[in-house]
């Protein structure tokens, strides 16, 4: 009954065979924007694979913190790959029609990864909190098992939440337009196309941003306020600067992820569809591109690891060359 609002009523339930993804309206030469997204995607793929490779190869990075960093890189890679290739296929090759079930599947993967990025930042903020405030208890409080369990529970929560949102869309009847005014199967835009009661969908559309965006952001802000307060009581200026340097990469990720996406979801009813498309598309592809760059440039352990791996590779090449020379002699 909950997932089919037409049951028990004299209502013709209409489930379309397909949706049409419209994309931008009234913007000339818009294909150049999608080409730009393609190049951003390539940089994102290369960067995130590089980060995952470095963490996998360097045993010194097999720490709870880098379990979360690895998962962040995986989420960025998976999310970008779920979104961008389909966007390019839709708008560069004019495949605007998408079957109903495929559209819901597309939406599920895009929103799952976008939501998981926020919860990954929560895991990293908790790691920083314990490392700075309780350094002597860090090895006990933040173990590999704890971090694996935390990340796994976040994935389960995100998958269930997104499945509920997608499932509630199946109770809607689409008896008028099937044109989605977005660049992908956007939950908010699909919901607005329905011509029957969409109260549960409206509730979930307001509840999920609160649970997945606002509450994680509040937790992260409280974490850093507590870190700042604690350091102001016990540390010297030099110690405070040193402690906060370990947080700069994470704070950068929080800023580039939360600001644009919160603007999009908070003002979604007030901004033009074109502005929503630009904001949401950049939010989906820019953080995955910048996250590896930020971690390489601002995290000392990653810098050291990259230099070490490059040095080992260089030495192995020299060794192979010497062996070949010896054999030839």
Tab-separated table of C-alpha atoms in Angstrom:
chain	number	residue	atom	x	y	z
A	1	UNK	CA	0.000	0.000	0.000
A	2	UNK	CA	2.763	2.446	0.939
A	3	UNK	CA	4.648	2.004	-2.329
A	4	UNK	CA	1.584	2.133	-4.558
A	5	UNK	CA	-0.655	5.093	-3.856
A	6	UNK	CA	-3.189	3.970	-6.471
A	7	UNK	CA	-4.139	0.746	-4.683
A	8	UNK	CA	-7.681	0.752	-3.377
A	9	UNK	CA	-8.538	3.960	-5.247
A	10	UNK	CA	-10.198	4.654	-8.554
A	11	UNK	CA	-6.977	6.053	-10.046
A	12	UNK	CA	-5.295	5.082	-13.302
A	13	UNK	CA	-1.698	4.327	-12.391
A	14	UNK	CA	0.695	5.373	-15.163
A	15	UNK	CA	4.296	4.189	-15.136
A	16	UNK	CA	6.133	5.540	-18.190
A	17	UNK	CA	8.308	3.307	-20.322
A	18	UNK	CA	11.035	5.932	-20.261
A	19	UNK	CA	12.051	9.390	-19.109
A	20	UNK	CA	13.658	12.123	-21.199
A	21	UNK	CA	16.652	13.933	-19.678
A	22	UNK	CA	16.523	17.487	-21.018
A	23	UNK	CA	19.748	19.018	-19.663
A	24	UNK	CA	20.383	22.731	-20.159
A	25	UNK	CA	17.799	24.897	-21.861
A	26	UNK	CA	18.537	27.994	-23.943
A	27	UNK	CA	22.342	27.851	-23.685
A	28	UNK	CA	24.286	27.853	-26.995
A	29	UNK	CA	27.377	25.656	-27.478
A	30	UNK	CA	26.567	23.792	-24.269
A	31	UNK	CA	28.408	20.690	-25.508
A	32	UNK	CA	31.687	22.385	-24.588
A	33	UNK	CA	30.588	22.193	-20.946
A	34	UNK	CA	30.158	18.434	-21.222
A	35	UNK	CA	33.603	18.165	-22.842
A	36	UNK	CA	34.934	20.059	-19.806
A	37	UNK	CA	33.236	17.499	-17.520
A	38	UNK	CA	34.957	14.747	-19.509
A	39	UNK	CA	38.431	16.198	-18.879
A	40	UNK	CA	37.614	16.700	-15.190
A	41	UNK	CA	36.504	13.067	-15.064
A	42	UNK	CA	39.770	11.832	-16.608
A	43	UNK	CA	41.827	13.788	-14.051
A	44	UNK	CA	39.595	12.417	-11.280
A	45	UNK	CA	40.031	8.811	-12.434
A	46	UNK	CA	43.814	9.112	-12.710
A	47	UNK	CA	44.142	10.912	-9.366
A	48	UNK	CA	41.943	8.573	-7.350
A	49	UNK	CA	43.489	5.437	-8.837
A	50	UNK	CA	46.905	6.887	-7.963
A	51	UNK	CA	45.879	7.519	-4.332
A	52	UNK	CA	44.395	4.021	-3.994
A	53	UNK	CA	47.532	2.506	-5.536
A	54	UNK	CA	49.880	4.392	-3.197
A	55	UNK	CA	47.868	3.341	-0.131
A	56	UNK	CA	47.787	-0.281	-1.329
A	57	UNK	CA	51.532	-0.467	-2.048
A	58	UNK	CA	52.894	1.332	1.011
A	59	UNK	CA	52.574	-0.716	4.219
A	60	UNK	CA	53.209	2.426	6.283
A	61	UNK	CA	49.821	3.723	5.105
A	62	UNK	CA	47.900	0.651	6.315
A	63	UNK	CA	46.428	2.707	9.166
A	64	UNK	CA	42.790	3.327	10.158
A	65	UNK	CA	42.959	6.879	8.793
A	66	UNK	CA	43.973	5.671	5.354
A	67	UNK	CA	41.200	3.101	5.324
A	68	UNK	CA	38.860	6.100	5.267
A	69	UNK	CA	41.035	7.922	2.717
A	70	UNK	CA	41.069	4.814	0.481
A	71	UNK	CA	37.285	4.543	0.759
A	72	UNK	CA	36.947	8.238	-0.111
A	73	UNK	CA	39.045	7.723	-3.250
A	74	UNK	CA	37.029	4.600	-4.143
A	75	UNK	CA	33.740	6.471	-3.630
A	76	UNK	CA	34.957	9.379	-5.766
A	77	UNK	CA	36.060	7.033	-8.530
A	78	UNK	CA	32.882	4.948	-8.431
A	79	UNK	CA	30.596	7.989	-8.216
A	80	UNK	CA	32.277	9.806	-11.101
A	81	UNK	CA	32.193	6.655	-13.224
A	82	UNK	CA	28.498	6.128	-12.477
A	83	UNK	CA	27.644	9.698	-13.492
A	84	UNK	CA	29.940	11.243	-16.099
A	85	UNK	CA	30.065	8.544	-18.833
A	86	UNK	CA	26.253	8.426	-18.878
A	87	UNK	CA	26.046	12.240	-18.977
A	88	UNK	CA	28.406	12.291	-21.966
A	89	UNK	CA	26.405	9.568	-23.695
A	90	UNK	CA	23.176	11.494	-23.084
A	91	UNK	CA	24.239	14.911	-24.318
A	92	UNK	CA	27.175	14.399	-26.678
A	93	UNK	CA	25.533	11.483	-28.500
A	94	UNK	CA	21.908	12.662	-28.051
A	95	UNK	CA	20.643	9.634	-26.127
A	96	UNK	CA	18.152	11.623	-24.049
A	97	UNK	CA	15.700	8.731	-23.592
A	98	UNK	CA	16.334	6.438	-20.623
A	99	UNK	CA	14.123	3.465	-19.608
A	100	UNK	CA	12.200	3.829	-16.349
A	101	UNK	CA	14.059	1.133	-14.384
A	102	UNK	CA	17.430	2.236	-15.752
A	103	UNK	CA	16.699	5.775	-14.594
A	104	UNK	CA	16.008	4.682	-11.012
A	105	UNK	CA	19.163	2.539	-11.014
A	106	UNK	CA	21.185	5.476	-12.358
A	107	UNK	CA	19.767	7.707	-9.623
A	108	UNK	CA	20.527	5.112	-6.933
A	109	UNK	CA	24.241	4.875	-7.759
A	110	UNK	CA	24.704	8.641	-8.176
A	111	UNK	CA	23.023	9.555	-4.889
A	112	UNK	CA	24.632	6.690	-2.959
A	113	UNK	CA	28.124	7.870	-3.847
A	114	UNK	CA	27.310	11.547	-3.334
A	115	UNK	CA	25.930	10.741	0.134
A	116	UNK	CA	28.829	8.471	1.036
A	117	UNK	CA	31.293	11.295	0.405
A	118	UNK	CA	29.720	13.260	3.267
A	119	UNK	CA	29.859	10.321	5.676
A	120	UNK	CA	33.477	9.628	4.706
A	121	UNK	CA	34.307	13.147	5.860
A	122	UNK	CA	32.620	12.345	9.191
A	123	UNK	CA	34.907	9.309	9.617
A	124	UNK	CA	37.984	11.420	8.861
A	125	UNK	CA	36.897	14.170	11.276
A	126	UNK	CA	36.459	11.594	14.073
A	127	UNK	CA	39.937	10.273	13.288
A	128	UNK	CA	41.397	13.793	13.604
A	129	UNK	CA	39.489	14.401	16.860
A	130	UNK	CA	40.909	11.321	18.578
A	131	UNK	CA	44.405	11.810	17.126
A	132	UNK	CA	44.683	15.391	18.416
A	133	UNK	CA	42.680	15.330	21.660
A	134	UNK	CA	43.450	11.777	22.836
A	135	UNK	CA	46.774	10.897	21.158
A	136	UNK	CA	47.722	8.347	23.820
A	137	UNK	CA	44.431	6.475	23.344
A	138	UNK	CA	44.400	6.686	19.525
A	139	UNK	CA	45.713	3.152	18.954
A	140	UNK	CA	42.981	1.782	21.230
A	141	UNK	CA	40.034	3.933	20.153
A	142	UNK	CA	40.670	4.019	16.386
A	143	UNK	CA	41.571	0.501	15.311
A	144	UNK	CA	41.447	-1.098	11.882
A	145	UNK	CA	38.393	-3.085	12.944
A	146	UNK	CA	36.628	0.044	14.218
A	147	UNK	CA	37.281	1.995	11.009
A	148	UNK	CA	36.219	-0.913	8.783
A	149	UNK	CA	33.016	-1.274	10.845
A	150	UNK	CA	32.314	2.460	10.711
A	151	UNK	CA	32.787	2.664	6.930
A	152	UNK	CA	30.702	-0.500	6.393
A	153	UNK	CA	27.856	0.848	8.566
A	154	UNK	CA	27.897	4.107	6.579
A	155	UNK	CA	27.617	2.165	3.309
A	156	UNK	CA	24.702	0.111	4.644
A	157	UNK	CA	22.911	3.240	5.850
A	158	UNK	CA	23.414	5.083	2.557
A	159	UNK	CA	22.283	2.125	0.456
A	160	UNK	CA	19.118	1.633	2.545
A	161	UNK	CA	18.293	5.361	2.521
A	162	UNK	CA	18.755	5.658	-1.245
A	163	UNK	CA	16.757	2.477	-1.866
A	164	UNK	CA	13.870	3.935	0.150
A	165	UNK	CA	13.992	7.159	-1.873
A	166	UNK	CA	14.046	5.216	-5.144
A	167	UNK	CA	11.343	2.836	-3.946
A	168	UNK	CA	9.018	5.689	-3.058
A	169	UNK	CA	9.297	6.981	-6.625
A	170	UNK	CA	7.721	3.723	-7.859
A	171	UNK	CA	4.459	4.668	-6.104
A	172	UNK	CA	4.094	7.775	-8.259
A	173	UNK	CA	1.959	8.024	-11.378
A	174	UNK	CA	3.271	10.037	-14.320
A	175	UNK	CA	0.308	11.030	-16.421
A	176	UNK	CA	1.671	14.236	-17.968
A	177	UNK	CA	5.297	15.071	-18.764
A	178	UNK	CA	8.210	12.615	-18.621
A	179	UNK	CA	10.876	15.267	-19.248
A	180	UNK	CA	13.414	15.534	-16.396
A	181	UNK	CA	14.760	19.083	-16.188
A	182	UNK	CA	18.210	18.010	-15.094
A	183	UNK	CA	21.382	16.425	-16.455
A	184	UNK	CA	20.754	13.017	-14.844
A	185	UNK	CA	17.906	11.142	-13.143
A	186	UNK	CA	17.516	13.738	-10.394
A	187	UNK	CA	15.227	12.617	-7.548
A	188	UNK	CA	13.794	16.100	-6.986
A	189	UNK	CA	12.928	16.600	-10.638
A	190	UNK	CA	11.399	13.129	-11.080
A	191	UNK	CA	9.228	13.662	-8.006
A	192	UNK	CA	7.853	16.915	-9.411
A	193	UNK	CA	6.606	15.154	-12.568
A	194	UNK	CA	4.094	13.019	-10.613
A	195	UNK	CA	0.367	13.760	-10.780
A	196	UNK	CA	-0.783	11.804	-7.690
A	197	UNK	CA	-0.077	12.189	-3.982
A	198	UNK	CA	3.662	12.645	-3.420
A	199	UNK	CA	3.660	13.481	0.301
A	200	UNK	CA	5.997	10.581	1.304
A	201	UNK	CA	8.391	11.627	-1.463
A	202	UNK	CA	8.397	15.225	-0.254
A	203	UNK	CA	9.073	14.037	3.300
A	204	UNK	CA	12.026	11.870	2.232
A	205	UNK	CA	13.342	14.665	-0.003
A	206	UNK	CA	13.549	16.938	3.073
A	207	UNK	CA	14.626	14.253	5.543
A	208	UNK	CA	17.603	12.798	3.643
A	209	UNK	CA	19.497	16.111	3.189
A	210	UNK	CA	19.040	16.698	6.927
A	211	UNK	CA	20.395	13.262	7.873
A	212	UNK	CA	23.087	12.919	5.207
A	213	UNK	CA	24.260	16.536	4.849
A	214	UNK	CA	23.296	18.816	7.735
A	215	UNK	CA	23.888	16.406	10.634
A	216	UNK	CA	27.309	15.270	9.303
A	217	UNK	CA	28.300	18.905	8.740
A	218	UNK	CA	27.179	19.807	12.274
A	219	UNK	CA	29.236	16.898	13.662
A	220	UNK	CA	32.328	17.998	11.715
A	221	UNK	CA	31.969	21.630	12.843
A	222	UNK	CA	31.506	20.562	16.475
A	223	UNK	CA	34.564	18.326	16.151
A	224	UNK	CA	36.778	21.203	15.041
A	225	UNK	CA	35.304	23.621	17.580
A	226	UNK	CA	36.168	21.117	20.302
A	227	UNK	CA	39.661	20.609	18.870
A	228	UNK	CA	40.212	24.380	18.778
A	229	UNK	CA	38.900	24.821	22.330
A	230	UNK	CA	41.026	21.988	23.715
A	231	UNK	CA	44.188	23.211	22.002
A	232	UNK	CA	43.646	26.764	23.241
A	233	UNK	CA	43.750	25.460	26.825
A	234	UNK	CA	46.834	23.261	26.740
A	235	UNK	CA	48.963	23.978	23.681
A	236	UNK	CA	51.406	26.685	22.646
A	237	UNK	CA	50.892	28.645	19.441
A	238	UNK	CA	53.445	26.479	17.630
A	239	UNK	CA	51.746	23.287	18.817
A	240	UNK	CA	48.333	24.581	17.716
A	241	UNK	CA	49.658	25.400	14.251
A	242	UNK	CA	51.299	21.976	14.010
A	243	UNK	CA	48.086	20.224	15.084
A	244	UNK	CA	45.899	22.165	12.678
A	245	UNK	CA	48.291	21.478	9.802
A	246	UNK	CA	47.267	17.834	10.099
A	247	UNK	CA	43.660	18.950	9.543
A	248	UNK	CA	44.103	21.268	6.536
A	249	UNK	CA	43.536	18.539	3.942
A	250	UNK	CA	40.333	17.401	5.640
A	251	UNK	CA	39.029	20.959	6.112
A	252	UNK	CA	39.680	21.664	2.427
A	253	UNK	CA	37.637	18.601	1.446
A	254	UNK	CA	34.790	19.655	3.751
A	255	UNK	CA	34.691	23.134	2.216
A	256	UNK	CA	34.677	22.108	-1.440
A	257	UNK	CA	32.074	19.398	-0.841
A	258	UNK	CA	29.528	20.916	1.528
A	259	UNK	CA	29.206	24.550	0.403
A	260	UNK	CA	27.975	23.997	-3.198
A	261	UNK	CA	25.832	20.956	-2.421
A	262	UNK	CA	24.077	22.632	0.522
A	263	UNK	CA	23.367	25.691	-1.621
A	264	UNK	CA	21.865	23.417	-4.273
A	265	UNK	CA	19.604	21.426	-1.943
A	266	UNK	CA	18.655	24.358	0.300
A	267	UNK	CA	17.681	26.683	-2.551
A	268	UNK	CA	16.568	24.017	-5.033
A	269	UNK	CA	13.049	25.467	-5.352
A	270	UNK	CA	14.333	29.012	-5.900
A	271	UNK	CA	17.198	28.619	-8.348
A	272	UNK	CA	16.879	28.268	-12.132
A	273	UNK	CA	17.121	24.692	-13.488
A	274	UNK	CA	20.261	25.648	-15.437
A	275	UNK	CA	21.896	26.971	-12.259
A	276	UNK	CA	20.919	23.776	-10.427
A	277	UNK	CA	22.462	21.662	-13.186
A	278	UNK	CA	25.740	23.614	-13.108
A	279	UNK	CA	25.942	23.599	-9.310
A	280	UNK	CA	25.075	19.936	-8.852
A	281	UNK	CA	27.229	18.715	-11.751
A	282	UNK	CA	30.276	20.632	-10.516
A	283	UNK	CA	29.628	19.359	-6.975
A	284	UNK	CA	29.590	15.822	-8.358
A	285	UNK	CA	32.843	16.059	-10.356
A	286	UNK	CA	35.070	18.788	-8.863
A	287	UNK	CA	35.562	17.307	-5.337
A	288	UNK	CA	36.512	13.868	-6.747
A	289	UNK	CA	39.080	15.633	-8.945
A	290	UNK	CA	40.497	17.823	-6.166
A	291	UNK	CA	40.506	15.282	-3.329
A	292	UNK	CA	43.590	13.368	-4.590
A	293	UNK	CA	45.415	16.634	-5.356
A	294	UNK	CA	44.686	17.981	-1.874
A	295	UNK	CA	45.845	14.790	-0.163
A	296	UNK	CA	49.055	14.614	-2.201
A	297	UNK	CA	49.927	18.279	-1.621
A	298	UNK	CA	48.783	18.691	1.987
A	299	UNK	CA	49.396	15.299	3.608
A	300	UNK	CA	52.984	14.629	4.609
A	301	UNK	CA	52.569	10.838	4.785
A	302	UNK	CA	51.320	10.679	1.178
A	303	UNK	CA	54.194	12.910	-0.009
A	304	UNK	CA	56.756	10.703	1.721
A	305	UNK	CA	55.097	7.552	0.380
A	306	UNK	CA	55.039	8.823	-3.227
A	307	UNK	CA	58.715	9.828	-3.024
A	308	UNK	CA	59.599	6.439	-1.540
A	309	UNK	CA	57.713	4.499	-4.229
A	310	UNK	CA	59.282	6.609	-6.996
A	311	UNK	CA	62.746	6.040	-5.481
A	312	UNK	CA	62.160	2.269	-5.296
A	313	UNK	CA	60.979	2.222	-8.911
A	314	UNK	CA	64.022	4.226	-10.019
A	315	UNK	CA	66.377	1.910	-8.132
A	316	UNK	CA	64.703	-1.173	-9.630
A	317	UNK	CA	65.181	0.248	-13.132
A	318	UNK	CA	68.871	0.885	-12.417
A	319	UNK	CA	69.246	-2.669	-11.070
A	320	UNK	CA	67.560	-4.179	-14.139
A	321	UNK	CA	69.797	-2.103	-16.399
A	322	UNK	CA	72.950	-3.290	-14.582
A	323	UNK	CA	71.821	-6.909	-14.786
A	324	UNK	CA	71.268	-6.582	-18.543
A	325	UNK	CA	74.698	-5.000	-18.968
A	326	UNK	CA	76.297	-7.840	-16.961
A	327	UNK	CA	74.553	-10.490	-19.036
A	328	UNK	CA	75.603	-8.826	-22.285
A	329	UNK	CA	79.230	-8.749	-21.120
